[in-house]
């Protein structure tokens, strides 16, 4: 039997959600992140909303900019998960994503 997902698990269950959480936690705006990565700012929105995937090189740069492991960004496992649970739970209900919440953020 599969264990029930907690609110925090659902909030961090996609790569896009973890990219968003890491960037917000690092206090980096989408335009700042785009400049650091050398990509167009629309890519940031696309990746955070799970409508596209960054390259591994970009993922490594993102992890470095946000002081988080690339492994955590990819699969959500490891010590970095605890680091983001409280901020994400605090943001729940306050998220103002321009594309709307991903399905994983839609809670009953």
PDB file of N, CA and C in Angstrom:
ATOM      1  N   UNK A   1       0.843  -1.183   0.000  1.00  0.00           N
ATOM      2  CA  UNK A   1       0.000   0.000   0.000  1.00  0.00           C
ATOM      3  C   UNK A   1       0.889   1.248   0.000  1.00  0.00           C
ATOM      4  N   UNK A   2       0.548   2.195  -0.806  1.00  0.00           N
ATOM      5  CA  UNK A   2       1.318   3.425  -0.938  1.00  0.00           C
ATOM      6  C   UNK A   2       0.961   4.393   0.198  1.00  0.00           C
ATOM      7  N   UNK A   3       1.998   4.990   0.787  1.00  0.00           N
ATOM      8  CA  UNK A   3       1.771   5.937   1.876  1.00  0.00           C
ATOM      9  C   UNK A   3       1.138   7.213   1.327  1.00  0.00           C
ATOM     10  N   UNK A   4       0.280   7.823   2.123  1.00  0.00           N
ATOM     11  CA  UNK A   4      -0.357   9.080   1.719  1.00  0.00           C
ATOM     12  C   UNK A   4       0.694  10.183   1.683  1.00  0.00           C
ATOM     13  N   UNK A   5       0.607  11.029   0.677  1.00  0.00           N
ATOM     14  CA  UNK A   5       1.528  12.153   0.556  1.00  0.00           C
ATOM     15  C   UNK A   5       1.119  13.266   1.497  1.00  0.00           C
ATOM     16  N   UNK A   6       2.100  13.864   2.144  1.00  0.00           N
ATOM     17  CA  UNK A   6       1.815  15.022   2.975  1.00  0.00           C
ATOM     18  C   UNK A   6       1.687  16.242   2.069  1.00  0.00           C
ATOM     19  N   UNK A   7       1.215  17.329   2.621  1.00  0.00           N
ATOM     20  CA  UNK A   7       1.113  18.574   1.858  1.00  0.00           C
ATOM     21  C   UNK A   7       2.478  18.960   1.302  1.00  0.00           C
ATOM     22  N   UNK A   8       3.512  18.878   2.121  1.00  0.00           N
ATOM     23  CA  UNK A   8       4.852  19.255   1.679  1.00  0.00           C
ATOM     24  C   UNK A   8       5.336  18.334   0.566  1.00  0.00           C
ATOM     25  N   UNK A   9       5.069  17.020   0.686  1.00  0.00           N
ATOM     26  CA  UNK A   9       5.462  16.091  -0.372  1.00  0.00           C
ATOM     27  C   UNK A   9       4.819  16.478  -1.687  1.00  0.00           C
ATOM     28  N   UNK A  10       3.551  16.816  -1.666  1.00  0.00           N
ATOM     29  CA  UNK A  10       2.851  17.191  -2.891  1.00  0.00           C
ATOM     30  C   UNK A  10       3.389  18.495  -3.445  1.00  0.00           C
ATOM     31  N   UNK A  11       3.799  19.390  -2.561  1.00  0.00           N
ATOM     32  CA  UNK A  11       4.305  20.676  -3.013  1.00  0.00           C
ATOM     33  C   UNK A  11       5.684  20.562  -3.649  1.00  0.00           C
ATOM     34  N   UNK A  12       6.408  19.505  -3.340  1.00  0.00           N
ATOM     35  CA  UNK A  12       7.762  19.347  -3.862  1.00  0.00           C
ATOM     36  C   UNK A  12       7.905  18.115  -4.753  1.00  0.00           C
ATOM     37  N   UNK A  13       6.810  17.623  -5.317  1.00  0.00           N
ATOM     38  CA  UNK A  13       6.901  16.354  -6.037  1.00  0.00           C
ATOM     39  C   UNK A  13       7.293  16.466  -7.494  1.00  0.00           C
ATOM     40  N   UNK A  14       7.533  17.653  -8.019  1.00  0.00           N
ATOM     41  CA  UNK A  14       7.980  17.781  -9.409  1.00  0.00           C
ATOM     42  C   UNK A  14       9.289  18.559  -9.456  1.00  0.00           C
ATOM     43  N   UNK A  15      10.016  18.362 -10.539  1.00  0.00           N
ATOM     44  CA  UNK A  15      11.249  19.123 -10.736  1.00  0.00           C
ATOM     45  C   UNK A  15      10.947  20.620 -10.726  1.00  0.00           C
ATOM     46  N   UNK A  16       9.897  21.027 -11.410  1.00  0.00           N
ATOM     47  CA  UNK A  16       9.541  22.445 -11.469  1.00  0.00           C
ATOM     48  C   UNK A  16       9.274  23.038 -10.097  1.00  0.00           C
ATOM     49  N   UNK A  17       8.571  22.289  -9.262  1.00  0.00           N
ATOM     50  CA  UNK A  17       8.277  22.773  -7.910  1.00  0.00           C
ATOM     51  C   UNK A  17       9.554  22.929  -7.100  1.00  0.00           C
ATOM     52  N   UNK A  18      10.499  21.984  -7.267  1.00  0.00           N
ATOM     53  CA  UNK A  18      11.765  22.096  -6.541  1.00  0.00           C
ATOM     54  C   UNK A  18      12.630  23.229  -7.082  1.00  0.00           C
ATOM     55  N   UNK A  19      12.611  23.442  -8.396  1.00  0.00           N
ATOM     56  CA  UNK A  19      13.342  24.581  -8.969  1.00  0.00           C
ATOM     57  C   UNK A  19      12.807  25.885  -8.397  1.00  0.00           C
ATOM     58  N   UNK A  20      11.479  25.998  -8.379  1.00  0.00           N
ATOM     59  CA  UNK A  20      10.821  27.202  -7.848  1.00  0.00           C
ATOM     60  C   UNK A  20      11.166  27.401  -6.370  1.00  0.00           C
ATOM     61  N   UNK A  21      11.048  26.324  -5.585  1.00  0.00           N
ATOM     62  CA  UNK A  21      11.305  26.423  -4.149  1.00  0.00           C
ATOM     63  C   UNK A  21      12.744  26.837  -3.872  1.00  0.00           C
ATOM     64  N   UNK A  22      13.678  26.229  -4.587  1.00  0.00           N
ATOM     65  CA  UNK A  22      15.094  26.556  -4.367  1.00  0.00           C
ATOM     66  C   UNK A  22      15.379  28.006  -4.736  1.00  0.00           C
ATOM     67  N   UNK A  23      14.839  28.451  -5.876  1.00  0.00           N
ATOM     68  CA  UNK A  23      15.073  29.834  -6.303  1.00  0.00           C
ATOM     69  C   UNK A  23      14.476  30.810  -5.303  1.00  0.00           C
ATOM     70  N   UNK A  24      13.239  30.567  -4.885  1.00  0.00           N
ATOM     71  CA  UNK A  24      12.593  31.469  -3.915  1.00  0.00           C
ATOM     72  C   UNK A  24      13.347  31.488  -2.589  1.00  0.00           C
ATOM     73  N   UNK A  25      13.773  30.308  -2.143  1.00  0.00           N
ATOM     74  CA  UNK A  25      14.493  30.211  -0.877  1.00  0.00           C
ATOM     75  C   UNK A  25      15.804  30.989  -0.936  1.00  0.00           C
ATOM     76  N   UNK A  26      16.417  31.037  -2.118  1.00  0.00           N
ATOM     77  CA  UNK A  26      17.679  31.770  -2.304  1.00  0.00           C
ATOM     78  C   UNK A  26      17.446  33.256  -2.571  1.00  0.00           C
ATOM     79  N   UNK A  27      16.178  33.680  -2.589  1.00  0.00           N
ATOM     80  CA  UNK A  27      15.820  35.081  -2.830  1.00  0.00           C
ATOM     81  C   UNK A  27      16.350  35.580  -4.177  1.00  0.00           C
ATOM     82  N   UNK A  28      16.173  34.746  -5.204  1.00  0.00           N
ATOM     83  CA  UNK A  28      16.592  35.096  -6.555  1.00  0.00           C
ATOM     84  C   UNK A  28      15.331  35.258  -7.402  1.00  0.00           C
ATOM     85  N   UNK A  29      15.212  36.372  -8.105  1.00  0.00           N
ATOM     86  CA  UNK A  29      14.049  36.597  -8.970  1.00  0.00           C
ATOM     87  C   UNK A  29      14.240  35.834 -10.287  1.00  0.00           C
ATOM     88  N   UNK A  30      13.152  35.586 -11.019  1.00  0.00           N
ATOM     89  CA  UNK A  30      13.299  34.912 -12.317  1.00  0.00           C
ATOM     90  C   UNK A  30      14.254  35.651 -13.271  1.00  0.00           C
ATOM     91  N   UNK A  31      14.156  36.985 -13.400  1.00  0.00           N
ATOM     92  CA  UNK A  31      15.117  37.659 -14.280  1.00  0.00           C
ATOM     93  C   UNK A  31      16.570  37.505 -13.815  1.00  0.00           C
ATOM     94  N   UNK A  32      16.799  37.537 -12.498  1.00  0.00           N
ATOM     95  CA  UNK A  32      18.153  37.349 -11.980  1.00  0.00           C
ATOM     96  C   UNK A  32      18.669  35.949 -12.289  1.00  0.00           C
ATOM     97  N   UNK A  33      17.778  34.946 -12.118  1.00  0.00           N
ATOM     98  CA  UNK A  33      18.187  33.567 -12.390  1.00  0.00           C
ATOM     99  C   UNK A  33      18.497  33.393 -13.874  1.00  0.00           C
ATOM    100  N   UNK A  34      17.672  33.963 -14.728  1.00  0.00           N
ATOM    101  CA  UNK A  34      17.908  33.868 -16.167  1.00  0.00           C
ATOM    102  C   UNK A  34      19.267  34.470 -16.526  1.00  0.00           C
ATOM    103  N   UNK A  35      19.577  35.607 -15.932  1.00  0.00           N
ATOM    104  CA  UNK A  35      20.862  36.255 -16.208  1.00  0.00           C
ATOM    105  C   UNK A  35      22.017  35.385 -15.728  1.00  0.00           C
ATOM    106  N   UNK A  36      21.892  34.821 -14.528  1.00  0.00           N
ATOM    107  CA  UNK A  36      22.960  33.963 -13.995  1.00  0.00           C
ATOM    108  C   UNK A  36      23.184  32.735 -14.865  1.00  0.00           C
ATOM    109  N   UNK A  37      22.088  32.188 -15.406  1.00  0.00           N
ATOM    110  CA  UNK A  37      22.181  30.966 -16.207  1.00  0.00           C
ATOM    111  C   UNK A  37      22.486  31.245 -17.675  1.00  0.00           C
ATOM    112  N   UNK A  38      22.346  32.500 -18.099  1.00  0.00           N
ATOM    113  CA  UNK A  38      22.569  32.846 -19.488  1.00  0.00           C
ATOM    114  C   UNK A  38      21.475  32.326 -20.410  1.00  0.00           C
ATOM    115  N   UNK A  39      20.233  32.350 -19.900  1.00  0.00           N
ATOM    116  CA  UNK A  39      19.083  31.885 -20.687  1.00  0.00           C
ATOM    117  C   UNK A  39      18.026  32.985 -20.725  1.00  0.00           C
ATOM    118  N   UNK A  40      17.058  32.827 -21.598  1.00  0.00           N
ATOM    119  CA  UNK A  40      15.953  33.780 -21.667  1.00  0.00           C
ATOM    120  C   UNK A  40      15.060  33.584 -20.444  1.00  0.00           C
ATOM    121  N   UNK A  41      14.511  34.657 -19.912  1.00  0.00           N
ATOM    122  CA  UNK A  41      13.698  34.570 -18.691  1.00  0.00           C
ATOM    123  C   UNK A  41      12.459  33.706 -18.863  1.00  0.00           C
ATOM    124  N   UNK A  42      11.975  33.553 -20.088  1.00  0.00           N
ATOM    125  CA  UNK A  42      10.818  32.678 -20.306  1.00  0.00           C
ATOM    126  C   UNK A  42      11.137  31.225 -19.988  1.00  0.00           C
ATOM    127  N   UNK A  43      12.406  30.853 -20.117  1.00  0.00           N
ATOM    128  CA  UNK A  43      12.799  29.487 -19.781  1.00  0.00           C
ATOM    129  C   UNK A  43      12.592  29.194 -18.305  1.00  0.00           C
ATOM    130  N   UNK A  44      12.843  30.167 -17.458  1.00  0.00           N
ATOM    131  CA  UNK A  44      12.676  29.979 -16.019  1.00  0.00           C
ATOM    132  C   UNK A  44      11.225  29.613 -15.725  1.00  0.00           C
ATOM    133  N   UNK A  45      10.306  30.365 -16.253  1.00  0.00           N
ATOM    134  CA  UNK A  45       8.881  30.090 -16.071  1.00  0.00           C
ATOM    135  C   UNK A  45       8.513  28.713 -16.621  1.00  0.00           C
ATOM    136  N   UNK A  46       9.027  28.393 -17.796  1.00  0.00           N
ATOM    137  CA  UNK A  46       8.706  27.110 -18.431  1.00  0.00           C
ATOM    138  C   UNK A  46       9.204  25.950 -17.579  1.00  0.00           C
ATOM    139  N   UNK A  47      10.420  26.046 -17.075  1.00  0.00           N
ATOM    140  CA  UNK A  47      10.973  24.958 -16.271  1.00  0.00           C
ATOM    141  C   UNK A  47      10.268  24.837 -14.927  1.00  0.00           C
ATOM    142  N   UNK A  48       9.967  25.965 -14.288  1.00  0.00           N
ATOM    143  CA  UNK A  48       9.314  25.922 -12.977  1.00  0.00           C
ATOM    144  C   UNK A  48       7.869  25.441 -13.066  1.00  0.00           C
ATOM    145  N   UNK A  49       7.265  25.548 -14.220  1.00  0.00           N
ATOM    146  CA  UNK A  49       5.888  25.084 -14.385  1.00  0.00           C
ATOM    147  C   UNK A  49       5.836  23.701 -15.046  1.00  0.00           C
ATOM    148  N   UNK A  50       6.986  23.039 -15.126  1.00  0.00           N
ATOM    149  CA  UNK A  50       7.076  21.686 -15.686  1.00  0.00           C
ATOM    150  C   UNK A  50       6.611  21.608 -17.132  1.00  0.00           C
ATOM    151  N   UNK A  51       6.823  22.677 -17.881  1.00  0.00           N
ATOM    152  CA  UNK A  51       6.488  22.671 -19.308  1.00  0.00           C
ATOM    153  C   UNK A  51       7.732  22.482 -20.167  1.00  0.00           C
ATOM    154  N   UNK A  52       8.840  22.200 -19.547  1.00  0.00           N
ATOM    155  CA  UNK A  52      10.095  21.969 -20.238  1.00  0.00           C
ATOM    156  C   UNK A  52      11.138  21.544 -19.221  1.00  0.00           C
ATOM    157  N   UNK A  53      12.272  21.068 -19.717  1.00  0.00           N
ATOM    158  CA  UNK A  53      13.337  20.605 -18.838  1.00  0.00           C
ATOM    159  C   UNK A  53      14.637  21.338 -19.147  1.00  0.00           C
ATOM    160  N   UNK A  54      15.344  21.775 -18.112  1.00  0.00           N
ATOM    161  CA  UNK A  54      16.648  22.397 -18.335  1.00  0.00           C
ATOM    162  C   UNK A  54      17.675  21.314 -18.675  1.00  0.00           C
ATOM    163  N   UNK A  55      18.762  21.718 -19.293  1.00  0.00           N
ATOM    164  CA  UNK A  55      19.859  20.780 -19.538  1.00  0.00           C
ATOM    165  C   UNK A  55      20.530  20.458 -18.207  1.00  0.00           C
ATOM    166  N   UNK A  56      21.337  19.405 -18.190  1.00  0.00           N
ATOM    167  CA  UNK A  56      22.050  19.060 -16.963  1.00  0.00           C
ATOM    168  C   UNK A  56      23.021  20.168 -16.562  1.00  0.00           C
ATOM    169  N   UNK A  57      23.642  20.811 -17.549  1.00  0.00           N
ATOM    170  CA  UNK A  57      24.558  21.919 -17.238  1.00  0.00           C
ATOM    171  C   UNK A  57      23.812  23.056 -16.547  1.00  0.00           C
ATOM    172  N   UNK A  58      22.628  23.387 -17.045  1.00  0.00           N
ATOM    173  CA  UNK A  58      21.819  24.448 -16.440  1.00  0.00           C
ATOM    174  C   UNK A  58      21.369  24.017 -15.048  1.00  0.00           C
ATOM    175  N   UNK A  59      20.989  22.754 -14.900  1.00  0.00           N
ATOM    176  CA  UNK A  59      20.553  22.243 -13.600  1.00  0.00           C
ATOM    177  C   UNK A  59      21.674  22.362 -12.565  1.00  0.00           C
ATOM    178  N   UNK A  60      22.902  22.066 -12.975  1.00  0.00           N
ATOM    179  CA  UNK A  60      24.047  22.210 -12.058  1.00  0.00           C
ATOM    180  C   UNK A  60      24.242  23.668 -11.660  1.00  0.00           C
ATOM    181  N   UNK A  61      24.131  24.582 -12.637  1.00  0.00           N
ATOM    182  CA  UNK A  61      24.270  26.013 -12.340  1.00  0.00           C
ATOM    183  C   UNK A  61      23.165  26.475 -11.392  1.00  0.00           C
ATOM    184  N   UNK A  62      21.935  26.004 -11.612  1.00  0.00           N
ATOM    185  CA  UNK A  62      20.791  26.364 -10.762  1.00  0.00           C
ATOM    186  C   UNK A  62      21.066  25.917  -9.331  1.00  0.00           C
ATOM    187  N   UNK A  63      21.529  24.662  -9.201  1.00  0.00           N
ATOM    188  CA  UNK A  63      21.823  24.119  -7.877  1.00  0.00           C
ATOM    189  C   UNK A  63      22.892  24.953  -7.176  1.00  0.00           C
ATOM    190  N   UNK A  64      23.924  25.314  -7.908  1.00  0.00           N
ATOM    191  CA  UNK A  64      24.996  26.118  -7.325  1.00  0.00           C
ATOM    192  C   UNK A  64      24.488  27.498  -6.905  1.00  0.00           C
ATOM    193  N   UNK A  65      23.696  28.126  -7.748  1.00  0.00           N
ATOM    194  CA  UNK A  65      23.164  29.459  -7.440  1.00  0.00           C
ATOM    195  C   UNK A  65      22.274  29.432  -6.200  1.00  0.00           C
ATOM    196  N   UNK A  66      21.581  28.325  -5.997  1.00  0.00           N
ATOM    197  CA  UNK A  66      20.629  28.219  -4.887  1.00  0.00           C
ATOM    198  C   UNK A  66      21.191  27.467  -3.690  1.00  0.00           C
ATOM    199  N   UNK A  67      22.442  27.039  -3.772  1.00  0.00           N
ATOM    200  CA  UNK A  67      23.094  26.307  -2.690  1.00  0.00           C
ATOM    201  C   UNK A  67      22.311  25.058  -2.295  1.00  0.00           C
ATOM    202  N   UNK A  68      22.000  24.259  -3.298  1.00  0.00           N
ATOM    203  CA  UNK A  68      21.280  23.006  -3.088  1.00  0.00           C
ATOM    204  C   UNK A  68      21.918  21.976  -4.018  1.00  0.00           C
ATOM    205  N   UNK A  69      21.740  20.696  -3.739  1.00  0.00           N
ATOM    206  CA  UNK A  69      22.345  19.685  -4.601  1.00  0.00           C
ATOM    207  C   UNK A  69      21.532  19.488  -5.876  1.00  0.00           C
ATOM    208  N   UNK A  70      22.227  19.220  -6.964  1.00  0.00           N
ATOM    209  CA  UNK A  70      21.545  18.930  -8.229  1.00  0.00           C
ATOM    210  C   UNK A  70      20.724  17.652  -8.091  1.00  0.00           C
ATOM    211  N   UNK A  71      21.218  16.717  -7.291  1.00  0.00           N
ATOM    212  CA  UNK A  71      20.474  15.476  -7.055  1.00  0.00           C
ATOM    213  C   UNK A  71      19.126  15.748  -6.423  1.00  0.00           C
ATOM    214  N   UNK A  72      19.098  16.664  -5.459  1.00  0.00           N
ATOM    215  CA  UNK A  72      17.817  16.994  -4.817  1.00  0.00           C
ATOM    216  C   UNK A  72      16.876  17.639  -5.825  1.00  0.00           C
ATOM    217  N   UNK A  73      17.391  18.517  -6.653  1.00  0.00           N
ATOM    218  CA  UNK A  73      16.535  19.129  -7.664  1.00  0.00           C
ATOM    219  C   UNK A  73      15.927  18.055  -8.562  1.00  0.00           C
ATOM    220  N   UNK A  74      16.718  17.046  -8.922  1.00  0.00           N
ATOM    221  CA  UNK A  74      16.241  16.006  -9.826  1.00  0.00           C
ATOM    222  C   UNK A  74      15.209  15.082  -9.193  1.00  0.00           C
ATOM    223  N   UNK A  75      15.481  14.608  -7.956  1.00  0.00           N
ATOM    224  CA  UNK A  75      14.577  13.590  -7.405  1.00  0.00           C
ATOM    225  C   UNK A  75      13.922  13.944  -6.073  1.00  0.00           C
ATOM    226  N   UNK A  76      14.314  15.043  -5.466  1.00  0.00           N
ATOM    227  CA  UNK A  76      13.668  15.464  -4.223  1.00  0.00           C
ATOM    228  C   UNK A  76      14.072  14.674  -3.002  1.00  0.00           C
ATOM    229  N   UNK A  77      15.034  13.767  -3.132  1.00  0.00           N
ATOM    230  CA  UNK A  77      15.457  12.952  -1.994  1.00  0.00           C
ATOM    231  C   UNK A  77      16.691  13.561  -1.344  1.00  0.00           C
ATOM    232  N   UNK A  78      16.851  13.275  -0.079  1.00  0.00           N
ATOM    233  CA  UNK A  78      18.060  13.704   0.610  1.00  0.00           C
ATOM    234  C   UNK A  78      17.813  14.792   1.631  1.00  0.00           C
ATOM    235  N   UNK A  79      18.904  15.251   2.188  1.00  0.00           N
ATOM    236  CA  UNK A  79      18.864  16.211   3.294  1.00  0.00           C
ATOM    237  C   UNK A  79      18.225  17.537   2.907  1.00  0.00           C
ATOM    238  N   UNK A  80      18.328  17.940   1.647  1.00  0.00           N
ATOM    239  CA  UNK A  80      17.794  19.237   1.252  1.00  0.00           C
ATOM    240  C   UNK A  80      16.271  19.299   1.372  1.00  0.00           C
ATOM    241  N   UNK A  81      15.595  18.154   1.370  1.00  0.00           N
ATOM    242  CA  UNK A  81      14.138  18.154   1.480  1.00  0.00           C
ATOM    243  C   UNK A  81      13.706  18.826   2.773  1.00  0.00           C
ATOM    244  N   UNK A  82      14.307  18.478   3.895  1.00  0.00           N
ATOM    245  CA  UNK A  82      13.952  19.070   5.193  1.00  0.00           C
ATOM    246  C   UNK A  82      14.132  20.581   5.165  1.00  0.00           C
ATOM    247  N   UNK A  83      15.157  21.031   4.462  1.00  0.00           N
ATOM    248  CA  UNK A  83      15.467  22.460   4.386  1.00  0.00           C
ATOM    249  C   UNK A  83      14.325  23.262   3.753  1.00  0.00           C
ATOM    250  N   UNK A  84      13.587  22.639   2.835  1.00  0.00           N
ATOM    251  CA  UNK A  84      12.557  23.349   2.099  1.00  0.00           C
ATOM    252  C   UNK A  84      11.139  23.088   2.579  1.00  0.00           C
ATOM    253  N   UNK A  85      10.929  22.145   3.468  1.00  0.00           N
ATOM    254  CA  UNK A  85       9.562  21.820   3.876  1.00  0.00           C
ATOM    255  C   UNK A  85       8.870  22.996   4.556  1.00  0.00           C
ATOM    256  N   UNK A  86       9.507  23.607   5.521  1.00  0.00           N
ATOM    257  CA  UNK A  86       8.861  24.718   6.225  1.00  0.00           C
ATOM    258  C   UNK A  86       8.570  25.903   5.318  1.00  0.00           C
ATOM    259  N   UNK A  87       9.550  26.379   4.526  1.00  0.00           N
ATOM    260  CA  UNK A  87       9.235  27.510   3.640  1.00  0.00           C
ATOM    261  C   UNK A  87       8.124  27.179   2.651  1.00  0.00           C
ATOM    262  N   UNK A  88       8.128  25.970   2.104  1.00  0.00           N
ATOM    263  CA  UNK A  88       7.102  25.603   1.127  1.00  0.00           C
ATOM    264  C   UNK A  88       5.747  25.544   1.805  1.00  0.00           C
ATOM    265  N   UNK A  89       5.674  24.957   2.985  1.00  0.00           N
ATOM    266  CA  UNK A  89       4.392  24.907   3.690  1.00  0.00           C
ATOM    267  C   UNK A  89       3.920  26.323   4.032  1.00  0.00           C
ATOM    268  N   UNK A  90       4.851  27.200   4.356  1.00  0.00           N
ATOM    269  CA  UNK A  90       4.487  28.584   4.649  1.00  0.00           C
ATOM    270  C   UNK A  90       3.981  29.293   3.395  1.00  0.00           C
ATOM    271  N   UNK A  91       4.551  28.950   2.236  1.00  0.00           N
ATOM    272  CA  UNK A  91       4.138  29.584   0.988  1.00  0.00           C
ATOM    273  C   UNK A  91       2.803  29.038   0.497  1.00  0.00           C
ATOM    274  N   UNK A  92       2.435  27.835   0.965  1.00  0.00           N
ATOM    275  CA  UNK A  92       1.196  27.227   0.475  1.00  0.00           C
ATOM    276  C   UNK A  92       0.038  28.188   0.714  1.00  0.00           C
ATOM    277  N   UNK A  93      -0.724  28.398  -0.303  1.00  0.00           N
ATOM    278  CA  UNK A  93      -1.836  29.331  -0.203  1.00  0.00           C
ATOM    279  C   UNK A  93      -1.433  30.755  -0.521  1.00  0.00           C
ATOM    280  N   UNK A  94      -0.132  31.025  -0.546  1.00  0.00           N
ATOM    281  CA  UNK A  94       0.351  32.357  -0.862  1.00  0.00           C
ATOM    282  C   UNK A  94       1.088  32.388  -2.194  1.00  0.00           C
ATOM    283  N   UNK A  95       1.216  31.221  -2.826  1.00  0.00           N
ATOM    284  CA  UNK A  95       1.934  31.159  -4.092  1.00  0.00           C
ATOM    285  C   UNK A  95       1.184  31.933  -5.159  1.00  0.00           C
ATOM    286  N   UNK A  96       1.879  32.782  -5.839  1.00  0.00           N
ATOM    287  CA  UNK A  96       1.288  33.548  -6.930  1.00  0.00           C
ATOM    288  C   UNK A  96       2.051  33.216  -8.201  1.00  0.00           C
ATOM    289  N   UNK A  97       1.782  32.039  -8.738  1.00  0.00           N
ATOM    290  CA  UNK A  97       2.457  31.609  -9.949  1.00  0.00           C
ATOM    291  C   UNK A  97       1.716  32.180 -11.151  1.00  0.00           C
ATOM    292  N   UNK A  98       2.416  32.826 -12.064  1.00  0.00           N
ATOM    293  CA  UNK A  98       1.751  33.461 -13.203  1.00  0.00           C
ATOM    294  C   UNK A  98       1.016  32.469 -14.089  1.00  0.00           C
ATOM    295  N   UNK A  99       1.411  31.214 -14.094  1.00  0.00           N
ATOM    296  CA  UNK A  99       0.775  30.205 -14.939  1.00  0.00           C
ATOM    297  C   UNK A  99      -0.229  29.379 -14.164  1.00  0.00           C
ATOM    298  N   UNK A 100      -0.448  29.713 -12.880  1.00  0.00           N
ATOM    299  CA  UNK A 100      -1.348  28.950 -12.036  1.00  0.00           C
ATOM    300  C   UNK A 100      -0.605  27.810 -11.375  1.00  0.00           C
ATOM    301  N   UNK A 101      -1.163  27.258 -10.326  1.00  0.00           N
ATOM    302  CA  UNK A 101      -0.453  26.198  -9.613  1.00  0.00           C
ATOM    303  C   UNK A 101      -0.385  24.926 -10.436  1.00  0.00           C
ATOM    304  N   UNK A 102       0.760  24.228 -10.401  1.00  0.00           N
ATOM    305  CA  UNK A 102       0.826  22.944 -11.080  1.00  0.00           C
ATOM    306  C   UNK A 102      -0.149  21.974 -10.414  1.00  0.00           C
ATOM    307  N   UNK A 103      -0.549  20.920 -11.080  1.00  0.00           N
ATOM    308  CA  UNK A 103      -1.498  19.967 -10.491  1.00  0.00           C
ATOM    309  C   UNK A 103      -1.054  19.484  -9.119  1.00  0.00           C
ATOM    310  N   UNK A 104       0.250  19.368  -8.892  1.00  0.00           N
ATOM    311  CA  UNK A 104       0.734  18.887  -7.608  1.00  0.00           C
ATOM    312  C   UNK A 104       0.474  19.882  -6.479  1.00  0.00           C
ATOM    313  N   UNK A 105       0.196  21.157  -6.817  1.00  0.00           N
ATOM    314  CA  UNK A 105      -0.065  22.156  -5.787  1.00  0.00           C
ATOM    315  C   UNK A 105      -1.552  22.359  -5.526  1.00  0.00           C
ATOM    316  N   UNK A 106      -2.382  21.706  -6.293  1.00  0.00           N
ATOM    317  CA  UNK A 106      -3.814  21.831  -6.114  1.00  0.00           C
ATOM    318  C   UNK A 106      -4.255  20.867  -5.036  1.00  0.00           C
ATOM    319  N   UNK A 107      -4.506  21.386  -3.881  1.00  0.00           N
ATOM    320  CA  UNK A 107      -4.868  20.554  -2.738  1.00  0.00           C
ATOM    321  C   UNK A 107      -6.348  20.678  -2.429  1.00  0.00           C
ATOM    322  N   UNK A 108      -6.920  19.568  -2.019  1.00  0.00           N
ATOM    323  CA  UNK A 108      -8.362  19.560  -1.703  1.00  0.00           C
ATOM    324  C   UNK A 108      -8.610  20.161  -0.339  1.00  0.00           C
TER     325      UNK A 108
END
